[in-house]
Amino acid sequence: MTVQVRHITILGATGSIGTSTLDVISRHPEQYKVVALTGSSQIERLAKACIDHQPAYAVVLDEQAADRLQGMLADHAPDTCVLCGADALTRVATLPEVDTVMAAIVGSAGMPATLAAARAGKRVLLANKETLVLAGGLFMNAVRDSGAELLPIDSEHNAIYQVLPIAFREHPYRTSLAAAGISKLLLTASGGPFRTRSLDSLHRVTPEEAVRHPNWSMGQKISVDSASMMNKGLEVIEAHWLFNAPASQIQVVVHPQSVVHSMVEYQDGSVLAQLGSPDMRIPIAYGLAYPHRIETGVRPLNLFEVGRLDFEEPDLQRFPCLALAFAALESGGAATAVLNAANEIAVAAFLSGQIRFTDIPVLIEKTLSALPCLPADSIESLLAADGEARRVASQELATCTC
Ligand code: NAD
Ligand code: MG
């Protein structure tokens, strides 16, 4: 069998997802060629990845970082062209020689290049859920119009993708869940490190405790989002766009073992699930190799070691971020963009010790109430909503009574 070599750009190559992607690629050098790698602050790590993979391009945020990287690559990757700035991210996401883009920048900073990759008709491996939370309608239209191939990498959405009927999952905008015989999407959530903590004790938790996830090893922002359950809220919005699913057909199920990555309930009563060890190399490899399967280095799931699988209802009183996300999705317009931006500001403030963990939902709610119905009909209006939400949330922080 002749193997089609895939040519890849990794946006956010130095992060948790980026590093796992390079790990999977390294196991199959004959099948994958890295064309471009991008990073922001961890220049040493980016330099090492460039030396290992010899990409044609490396992208960093500014000229100072570009000079540093250039210096580190001079002897060991002299053919790598170092670029900088947001335009360079878009450029490497749309290169004609690239067929596959891993979108693994964290936060709304990842949206423009991810959208550009979709508009250019690439295979988009979507880890950056914030793109869908911020600009889901525009992004899905771009995928449909360009014929881009969209493969979800977030483990829950990847699990759902794997157990959906093929015709539906590849073109969800052509039909509805009901027409495909589906009654519900069951999105599993580990419950994070504070699943069993009392409401009274949550205001005392520290950033160190919040980023210590019981099952997954991830970047800082998504780890805090998992602790507040905002991550699940963002994932509800993500599922809404990816699978053309109304909020009423998405149910969050707390499952502390993180073995069942999500499920689909069909109208005949069947529930199909995807199971595996909690290791992001599984969904990453699925996206890279689709429709084939490749080896990932992940230890096979040992059900005897797992022993039991538990399921619980989420507690919206202790985790109000989840309710805020459902409410923003129901509000429509730019409400989810406002939610996302306010959350990014709140998480950064919590990580730097400015606010308490329990202030995160308070700040988000205040921002949402201050900006009730901003339009979401263009990329400009969404970026304006994102900017406005950051301004309001920062102002609230400055006069913080929370
Ligand atoms: P991370 O913090 O480990 O890495 C983020 C990457 O983005 C780094 O390469 C960093 O250099 C880059 N970056 C940060 N700010 C940037 C900016 N302003 N401009 C350009 N690049 C920037 O994050 P992660 O955990 O790898 O998550 C990446 C994305 O994948 C997030 O959207 C997250 O929600 C999603 N995701 C992650 C996991 C996981 O297990 N880590 C699982 C599901 C989804
Ligand atoms: Mg997830």
PDB file of N, CA, C and O and ligand atoms in Angstrom, residues 11-18 38-42 61 89 103-107 109-110 126-130 153-156 216-222 225 231 234-235 280, ligand 1:
ATOM      1  N   LEU A  11      -0.003  24.646  14.953  1.00  0.00           N
ATOM      2  CA  LEU A  11      -0.167  25.941  15.623  1.00  0.00           C
ATOM      3  C   LEU A  11      -0.192  25.651  17.121  1.00  0.00           C
ATOM      4  O   LEU A  11      -1.051  24.903  17.589  1.00  0.00           O
ATOM      5  N   GLY A  12       0.756  26.206  17.856  1.00  0.00           N
ATOM      6  CA  GLY A  12       0.834  25.911  19.297  1.00  0.00           C
ATOM      7  C   GLY A  12       1.647  24.652  19.546  1.00  0.00           C
ATOM      8  O   GLY A  12       1.271  23.805  20.366  1.00  0.00           O
ATOM      9  N   ALA A  13       2.793  24.537  18.839  1.00  0.00           N
ATOM     10  CA  ALA A  13       3.581  23.295  18.891  1.00  0.00           C
ATOM     11  C   ALA A  13       4.270  23.073  20.230  1.00  0.00           C
ATOM     12  O   ALA A  13       4.667  21.948  20.541  1.00  0.00           O
ATOM     13  N   THR A  14       4.427  24.125  21.034  1.00  0.00           N
ATOM     14  CA  THR A  14       5.163  23.966  22.301  1.00  0.00           C
ATOM     15  C   THR A  14       4.264  23.601  23.470  1.00  0.00           C
ATOM     16  O   THR A  14       4.749  23.351  24.572  1.00  0.00           O
ATOM     17  N   GLY A  15       2.940  23.588  23.248  1.00  0.00           N
ATOM     18  CA  GLY A  15       2.015  23.309  24.343  1.00  0.00           C
ATOM     19  C   GLY A  15       1.820  21.820  24.568  1.00  0.00           C
ATOM     20  O   GLY A  15       2.504  20.975  23.961  1.00  0.00           O
ATOM     21  N   SER A  16       0.869  21.528  25.430  1.00  0.00           N
ATOM     22  CA  SER A  16       0.587  20.144  25.785  1.00  0.00           C
ATOM     23  C   SER A  16       0.102  19.354  24.552  1.00  0.00           C
ATOM     24  O   SER A  16       0.623  18.274  24.244  1.00  0.00           O
ATOM     25  N   ILE A  17      -0.867  19.893  23.823  1.00  0.00           N
ATOM     26  CA  ILE A  17      -1.361  19.204  22.623  1.00  0.00           C
ATOM     27  C   ILE A  17      -0.289  19.180  21.528  1.00  0.00           C
ATOM     28  O   ILE A  17      -0.073  18.157  20.862  1.00  0.00           O
ATOM     29  N   GLY A  18       0.408  20.312  21.364  1.00  0.00           N
ATOM     30  CA  GLY A  18       1.454  20.381  20.340  1.00  0.00           C
ATOM     31  C   GLY A  18       2.525  19.328  20.583  1.00  0.00           C
ATOM     32  O   GLY A  18       2.968  18.620  19.660  1.00  0.00           O
ATOM     33  N   THR A  38       4.692  26.553  15.429  1.00  0.00           N
ATOM     34  CA  THR A  38       4.584  27.882  16.033  1.00  0.00           C
ATOM     35  C   THR A  38       4.587  27.779  17.555  1.00  0.00           C
ATOM     36  O   THR A  38       4.191  26.756  18.112  1.00  0.00           O
ATOM     37  N   GLY A  39       5.040  28.860  18.188  1.00  0.00           N
ATOM     38  CA  GLY A  39       5.057  28.893  19.652  1.00  0.00           C
ATOM     39  C   GLY A  39       5.076  30.341  20.133  1.00  0.00           C
ATOM     40  O   GLY A  39       5.289  31.254  19.320  1.00  0.00           O
ATOM     41  N   SER A  40       4.861  30.542  21.429  1.00  0.00           N
ATOM     42  CA  SER A  40       4.916  31.928  21.918  1.00  0.00           C
ATOM     43  C   SER A  40       6.063  32.108  22.904  1.00  0.00           C
ATOM     44  O   SER A  40       7.123  32.606  22.526  1.00  0.00           O
ATOM     45  N   SER A  41       5.905  31.649  24.143  1.00  0.00           N
ATOM     46  CA  SER A  41       6.939  31.989  25.126  1.00  0.00           C
ATOM     47  C   SER A  41       8.061  30.952  25.265  1.00  0.00           C
ATOM     48  O   SER A  41       9.168  31.295  25.643  1.00  0.00           O
ATOM     49  N   GLN A  42       7.788  29.691  24.964  1.00  0.00           N
ATOM     50  CA  GLN A  42       8.802  28.661  25.251  1.00  0.00           C
ATOM     51  C   GLN A  42       9.729  28.448  24.051  1.00  0.00           C
ATOM     52  O   GLN A  42       9.657  27.434  23.350  1.00  0.00           O
ATOM     53  N   LEU A  61       5.984  35.111  18.360  1.00  0.00           N
ATOM     54  CA  LEU A  61       5.106  36.286  18.449  1.00  0.00           C
ATOM     55  C   LEU A  61       5.754  37.585  17.981  1.00  0.00           C
ATOM     56  O   LEU A  61       5.119  38.385  17.311  1.00  0.00           O
ATOM     57  N   LEU A  89       1.196  33.527  11.493  1.00  0.00           N
ATOM     58  CA  LEU A  89       0.433  32.336  11.915  1.00  0.00           C
ATOM     59  C   LEU A  89      -0.558  31.957  10.814  1.00  0.00           C
ATOM     60  O   LEU A  89      -0.698  30.783  10.449  1.00  0.00           O
ATOM     61  N   ALA A 103      -4.700  22.747  15.131  1.00  0.00           N
ATOM     62  CA  ALA A 103      -5.012  24.035  15.757  1.00  0.00           C
ATOM     63  C   ALA A 103      -4.935  23.870  17.259  1.00  0.00           C
ATOM     64  O   ALA A 103      -5.904  23.457  17.892  1.00  0.00           O
ATOM     65  N   ALA A 104      -3.775  24.165  17.846  1.00  0.00           N
ATOM     66  CA  ALA A 104      -3.562  23.892  19.274  1.00  0.00           C
ATOM     67  C   ALA A 104      -2.998  25.093  20.025  1.00  0.00           C
ATOM     68  O   ALA A 104      -2.289  24.939  21.021  1.00  0.00           O
ATOM     69  N   ILE A 105      -3.323  26.303  19.528  1.00  0.00           N
ATOM     70  CA  ILE A 105      -3.019  27.501  20.322  1.00  0.00           C
ATOM     71  C   ILE A 105      -4.095  27.573  21.394  1.00  0.00           C
ATOM     72  O   ILE A 105      -5.235  27.167  21.164  1.00  0.00           O
ATOM     73  N   VAL A 106      -3.762  28.098  22.569  1.00  0.00           N
ATOM     74  CA  VAL A 106      -4.772  28.215  23.625  1.00  0.00           C
ATOM     75  C   VAL A 106      -5.465  29.580  23.530  1.00  0.00           C
ATOM     76  O   VAL A 106      -4.824  30.584  23.220  1.00  0.00           O
ATOM     77  N   GLY A 107      -6.776  29.575  23.757  1.00  0.00           N
ATOM     78  CA  GLY A 107      -7.525  30.828  23.831  1.00  0.00           C
ATOM     79  C   GLY A 107      -7.929  31.398  22.483  1.00  0.00           C
ATOM     80  O   GLY A 107      -7.657  30.815  21.431  1.00  0.00           O
ATOM     81  N   ALA A 109      -6.734  33.720  20.874  1.00  0.00           N
ATOM     82  CA  ALA A 109      -5.589  34.058  20.014  1.00  0.00           C
ATOM     83  C   ALA A 109      -5.447  33.047  18.878  1.00  0.00           C
ATOM     84  O   ALA A 109      -4.877  33.350  17.829  1.00  0.00           O
ATOM     85  N   GLY A 110      -5.980  31.857  19.066  1.00  0.00           N
ATOM     86  CA  GLY A 110      -5.863  30.814  18.039  1.00  0.00           C
ATOM     87  C   GLY A 110      -6.902  30.926  16.940  1.00  0.00           C
ATOM     88  O   GLY A 110      -6.781  30.249  15.902  1.00  0.00           O
ATOM     89  N   LEU A 126      -8.965  20.099  15.199  1.00  0.00           N
ATOM     90  CA  LEU A 126      -9.371  21.207  16.062  1.00  0.00           C
ATOM     91  C   LEU A 126      -9.268  20.883  17.546  1.00  0.00           C
ATOM     92  O   LEU A 126     -10.115  20.196  18.107  1.00  0.00           O
ATOM     93  N   ALA A 127      -8.179  21.388  18.163  1.00  0.00           N
ATOM     94  CA  ALA A 127      -8.080  21.319  19.631  1.00  0.00           C
ATOM     95  C   ALA A 127      -8.546  22.642  20.227  1.00  0.00           C
ATOM     96  O   ALA A 127      -9.172  22.663  21.283  1.00  0.00           O
ATOM     97  N   ASN A 128      -8.260  23.734  19.542  1.00  0.00           N
ATOM     98  CA  ASN A 128      -8.596  25.085  20.041  1.00  0.00           C
ATOM     99  C   ASN A 128     -10.110  25.292  20.051  1.00  0.00           C
ATOM    100  O   ASN A 128     -10.703  25.830  19.127  1.00  0.00           O
ATOM    101  N   LYS A 129     -10.732  24.852  21.169  1.00  0.00           N
ATOM    102  CA  LYS A 129     -12.204  24.928  21.264  1.00  0.00           C
ATOM    103  C   LYS A 129     -12.690  26.360  21.262  1.00  0.00           C
ATOM    104  O   LYS A 129     -13.819  26.647  20.886  1.00  0.00           O
ATOM    105  N   GLU A 130     -11.803  27.300  21.693  1.00  0.00           N
ATOM    106  CA  GLU A 130     -12.218  28.703  21.777  1.00  0.00           C
ATOM    107  C   GLU A 130     -12.623  29.246  20.399  1.00  0.00           C
ATOM    108  O   GLU A 130     -13.434  30.169  20.318  1.00  0.00           O
ATOM    109  N   ILE A 153     -10.494  17.233  18.041  1.00  0.00           N
ATOM    110  CA  ILE A 153      -9.419  16.613  18.834  1.00  0.00           C
ATOM    111  C   ILE A 153      -9.771  16.588  20.317  1.00  0.00           C
ATOM    112  O   ILE A 153      -9.321  15.719  21.056  1.00  0.00           O
ATOM    113  N   ASP A 154     -10.571  17.548  20.769  1.00  0.00           N
ATOM    114  CA  ASP A 154     -11.023  17.510  22.162  1.00  0.00           C
ATOM    115  C   ASP A 154     -11.548  16.086  22.403  1.00  0.00           C
ATOM    116  O   ASP A 154     -12.334  15.565  21.592  1.00  0.00           O
ATOM    117  N   SER A 155     -11.122  15.452  23.499  1.00  0.00           N
ATOM    118  CA  SER A 155     -11.360  14.005  23.628  1.00  0.00           C
ATOM    119  C   SER A 155     -12.855  13.649  23.582  1.00  0.00           C
ATOM    120  O   SER A 155     -13.235  12.641  22.982  1.00  0.00           O
ATOM    121  N   GLU A 156     -13.699  14.489  24.186  1.00  0.00           N
ATOM    122  CA  GLU A 156     -15.140  14.185  24.220  1.00  0.00           C
ATOM    123  C   GLU A 156     -15.741  14.245  22.819  1.00  0.00           C
ATOM    124  O   GLU A 156     -16.520  13.379  22.420  1.00  0.00           O
ATOM    125  N   TRP A 216      -5.941  14.068  33.695  1.00  0.00           N
ATOM    126  CA  TRP A 216      -5.324  14.540  32.458  1.00  0.00           C
ATOM    127  C   TRP A 216      -4.170  15.483  32.772  1.00  0.00           C
ATOM    128  O   TRP A 216      -4.244  16.259  33.718  1.00  0.00           O
ATOM    129  N   SER A 217      -3.126  15.434  31.921  1.00  0.00           N
ATOM    130  CA  SER A 217      -2.050  16.398  32.050  1.00  0.00           C
ATOM    131  C   SER A 217      -2.230  17.427  30.927  1.00  0.00           C
ATOM    132  O   SER A 217      -2.166  17.084  29.749  1.00  0.00           O
ATOM    133  N   MET A 218      -2.485  18.709  31.285  1.00  0.00           N
ATOM    134  CA  MET A 218      -2.883  19.697  30.274  1.00  0.00           C
ATOM    135  C   MET A 218      -2.238  21.045  30.576  1.00  0.00           C
ATOM    136  O   MET A 218      -1.616  21.231  31.615  1.00  0.00           O
ATOM    137  N   GLY A 219      -2.440  22.011  29.653  1.00  0.00           N
ATOM    138  CA  GLY A 219      -1.957  23.374  29.884  1.00  0.00           C
ATOM    139  C   GLY A 219      -2.693  24.009  31.058  1.00  0.00           C
ATOM    140  O   GLY A 219      -3.737  23.515  31.503  1.00  0.00           O
ATOM    141  N   GLN A 220      -2.145  25.152  31.545  1.00  0.00           N
ATOM    142  CA  GLN A 220      -2.686  25.792  32.767  1.00  0.00           C
ATOM    143  C   GLN A 220      -4.116  26.278  32.607  1.00  0.00           C
ATOM    144  O   GLN A 220      -4.960  26.076  33.477  1.00  0.00           O
ATOM    145  N   LYS A 221      -4.400  26.934  31.470  1.00  0.00           N
ATOM    146  CA  LYS A 221      -5.723  27.558  31.323  1.00  0.00           C
ATOM    147  C   LYS A 221      -6.812  26.497  31.309  1.00  0.00           C
ATOM    148  O   LYS A 221      -7.806  26.583  32.026  1.00  0.00           O
ATOM    149  N   ILE A 222      -6.628  25.456  30.493  1.00  0.00           N
ATOM    150  CA  ILE A 222      -7.664  24.412  30.413  1.00  0.00           C
ATOM    151  C   ILE A 222      -7.760  23.649  31.738  1.00  0.00           C
ATOM    152  O   ILE A 222      -8.840  23.178  32.111  1.00  0.00           O
ATOM    153  N   ASP A 225      -9.966  25.758  33.804  1.00  0.00           N
ATOM    154  CA  ASP A 225     -11.316  25.607  33.245  1.00  0.00           C
ATOM    155  C   ASP A 225     -11.936  24.270  33.663  1.00  0.00           C
ATOM    156  O   ASP A 225     -13.144  24.181  33.884  1.00  0.00           O
ATOM    157  N   ASN A 231     -14.622  24.454  31.428  1.00  0.00           N
ATOM    158  CA  ASN A 231     -14.181  23.652  30.281  1.00  0.00           C
ATOM    159  C   ASN A 231     -15.358  22.870  29.705  1.00  0.00           C
ATOM    160  O   ASN A 231     -15.547  22.812  28.484  1.00  0.00           O
ATOM    161  N   LEU A 234     -17.603  25.239  27.833  1.00  0.00           N
ATOM    162  CA  LEU A 234     -17.069  25.561  26.500  1.00  0.00           C
ATOM    163  C   LEU A 234     -17.285  24.362  25.570  1.00  0.00           C
ATOM    164  O   LEU A 234     -17.577  24.522  24.382  1.00  0.00           O
ATOM    165  N   GLU A 235     -17.169  23.173  26.126  1.00  0.00           N
ATOM    166  CA  GLU A 235     -17.339  21.969  25.298  1.00  0.00           C
ATOM    167  C   GLU A 235     -18.792  21.753  24.875  1.00  0.00           C
ATOM    168  O   GLU A 235     -19.046  21.170  23.819  1.00  0.00           O
ATOM    169  N   MET A 280      -4.188  12.236  25.374  1.00  0.00           N
ATOM    170  CA  MET A 280      -4.617  12.974  24.180  1.00  0.00           C
ATOM    171  C   MET A 280      -3.985  12.453  22.896  1.00  0.00           C
ATOM    172  O   MET A 280      -4.394  12.838  21.795  1.00  0.00           O
TER     173      MET A 280
HETATM  174  P1  NAD B   1      -0.838  24.993  26.404  1.00  0.00           P
HETATM  175  O1  NAD B   1      -0.949  26.195  27.259  1.00  0.00           O
HETATM  176  O2  NAD B   1      -0.083  23.825  26.904  1.00  0.00           O
HETATM  177  O3  NAD B   1      -0.197  25.423  24.985  1.00  0.00           O
HETATM  178  C1  NAD B   1      -0.680  26.515  24.270  1.00  0.00           C
HETATM  179  C2  NAD B   1       0.097  26.771  22.985  1.00  0.00           C
HETATM  180  O4  NAD B   1      -0.396  28.007  22.427  1.00  0.00           O
HETATM  181  C3  NAD B   1       1.595  26.952  23.188  1.00  0.00           C
HETATM  182  O5  NAD B   1       2.281  26.426  22.086  1.00  0.00           O
HETATM  183  C4  NAD B   1       1.765  28.478  23.217  1.00  0.00           C
HETATM  184  O6  NAD B   1       3.039  28.889  22.771  1.00  0.00           O
HETATM  185  C5  NAD B   1       0.695  28.917  22.231  1.00  0.00           C
HETATM  186  N1  NAD B   1       0.205  30.272  22.502  1.00  0.00           N
HETATM  187  C6  NAD B   1      -0.238  30.764  23.708  1.00  0.00           C
HETATM  188  N2  NAD B   1      -0.626  32.052  23.568  1.00  0.00           N
HETATM  189  C7  NAD B   1      -0.431  32.367  22.264  1.00  0.00           C
HETATM  190  C8  NAD B   1      -0.652  33.562  21.506  1.00  0.00           C
HETATM  191  N3  NAD B   1      -1.143  34.679  22.066  1.00  0.00           N
HETATM  192  N4  NAD B   1      -0.356  33.549  20.187  1.00  0.00           N
HETATM  193  C9  NAD B   1       0.148  32.426  19.611  1.00  0.00           C
HETATM  194  N5  NAD B   1       0.378  31.264  20.276  1.00  0.00           N
HETATM  195  C10 NAD B   1       0.087  31.241  21.587  1.00  0.00           C
HETATM  196  O7  NAD B   1      -2.334  24.593  25.997  1.00  0.00           O
HETATM  197  P2  NAD B   1      -2.910  23.141  25.667  1.00  0.00           P
HETATM  198  O8  NAD B   1      -3.322  22.475  26.915  1.00  0.00           O
HETATM  199  O9  NAD B   1      -1.992  22.423  24.708  1.00  0.00           O
HETATM  200  O10 NAD B   1      -4.273  23.529  24.911  1.00  0.00           O
HETATM  201  C11 NAD B   1      -4.277  24.002  23.591  1.00  0.00           C
HETATM  202  C12 NAD B   1      -5.719  24.057  23.096  1.00  0.00           C
HETATM  203  O11 NAD B   1      -6.231  22.732  23.040  1.00  0.00           O
HETATM  204  C13 NAD B   1      -6.656  24.827  24.028  1.00  0.00           C
HETATM  205  O12 NAD B   1      -7.620  25.495  23.268  1.00  0.00           O
HETATM  206  C14 NAD B   1      -7.308  23.746  24.856  1.00  0.00           C
HETATM  207  O13 NAD B   1      -8.608  24.104  25.312  1.00  0.00           O
HETATM  208  C15 NAD B   1      -7.399  22.618  23.845  1.00  0.00           C
HETATM  209  N6  NAD B   1      -7.426  21.276  24.451  1.00  0.00           N
HETATM  210  C16 NAD B   1      -6.370  20.858  25.204  1.00  0.00           C
HETATM  211  C17 NAD B   1      -6.394  19.600  25.797  1.00  0.00           C
HETATM  212  C18 NAD B   1      -5.242  19.084  26.609  1.00  0.00           C
HETATM  213  O14 NAD B   1      -5.286  17.929  27.050  1.00  0.00           O
HETATM  214  N7  NAD B   1      -4.190  19.849  26.836  1.00  0.00           N
HETATM  215  C19 NAD B   1      -7.515  18.776  25.617  1.00  0.00           C
HETATM  216  C20 NAD B   1      -8.573  19.240  24.827  1.00  0.00           C
HETATM  217  C21 NAD B   1      -8.504  20.495  24.240  1.00  0.00           C
END
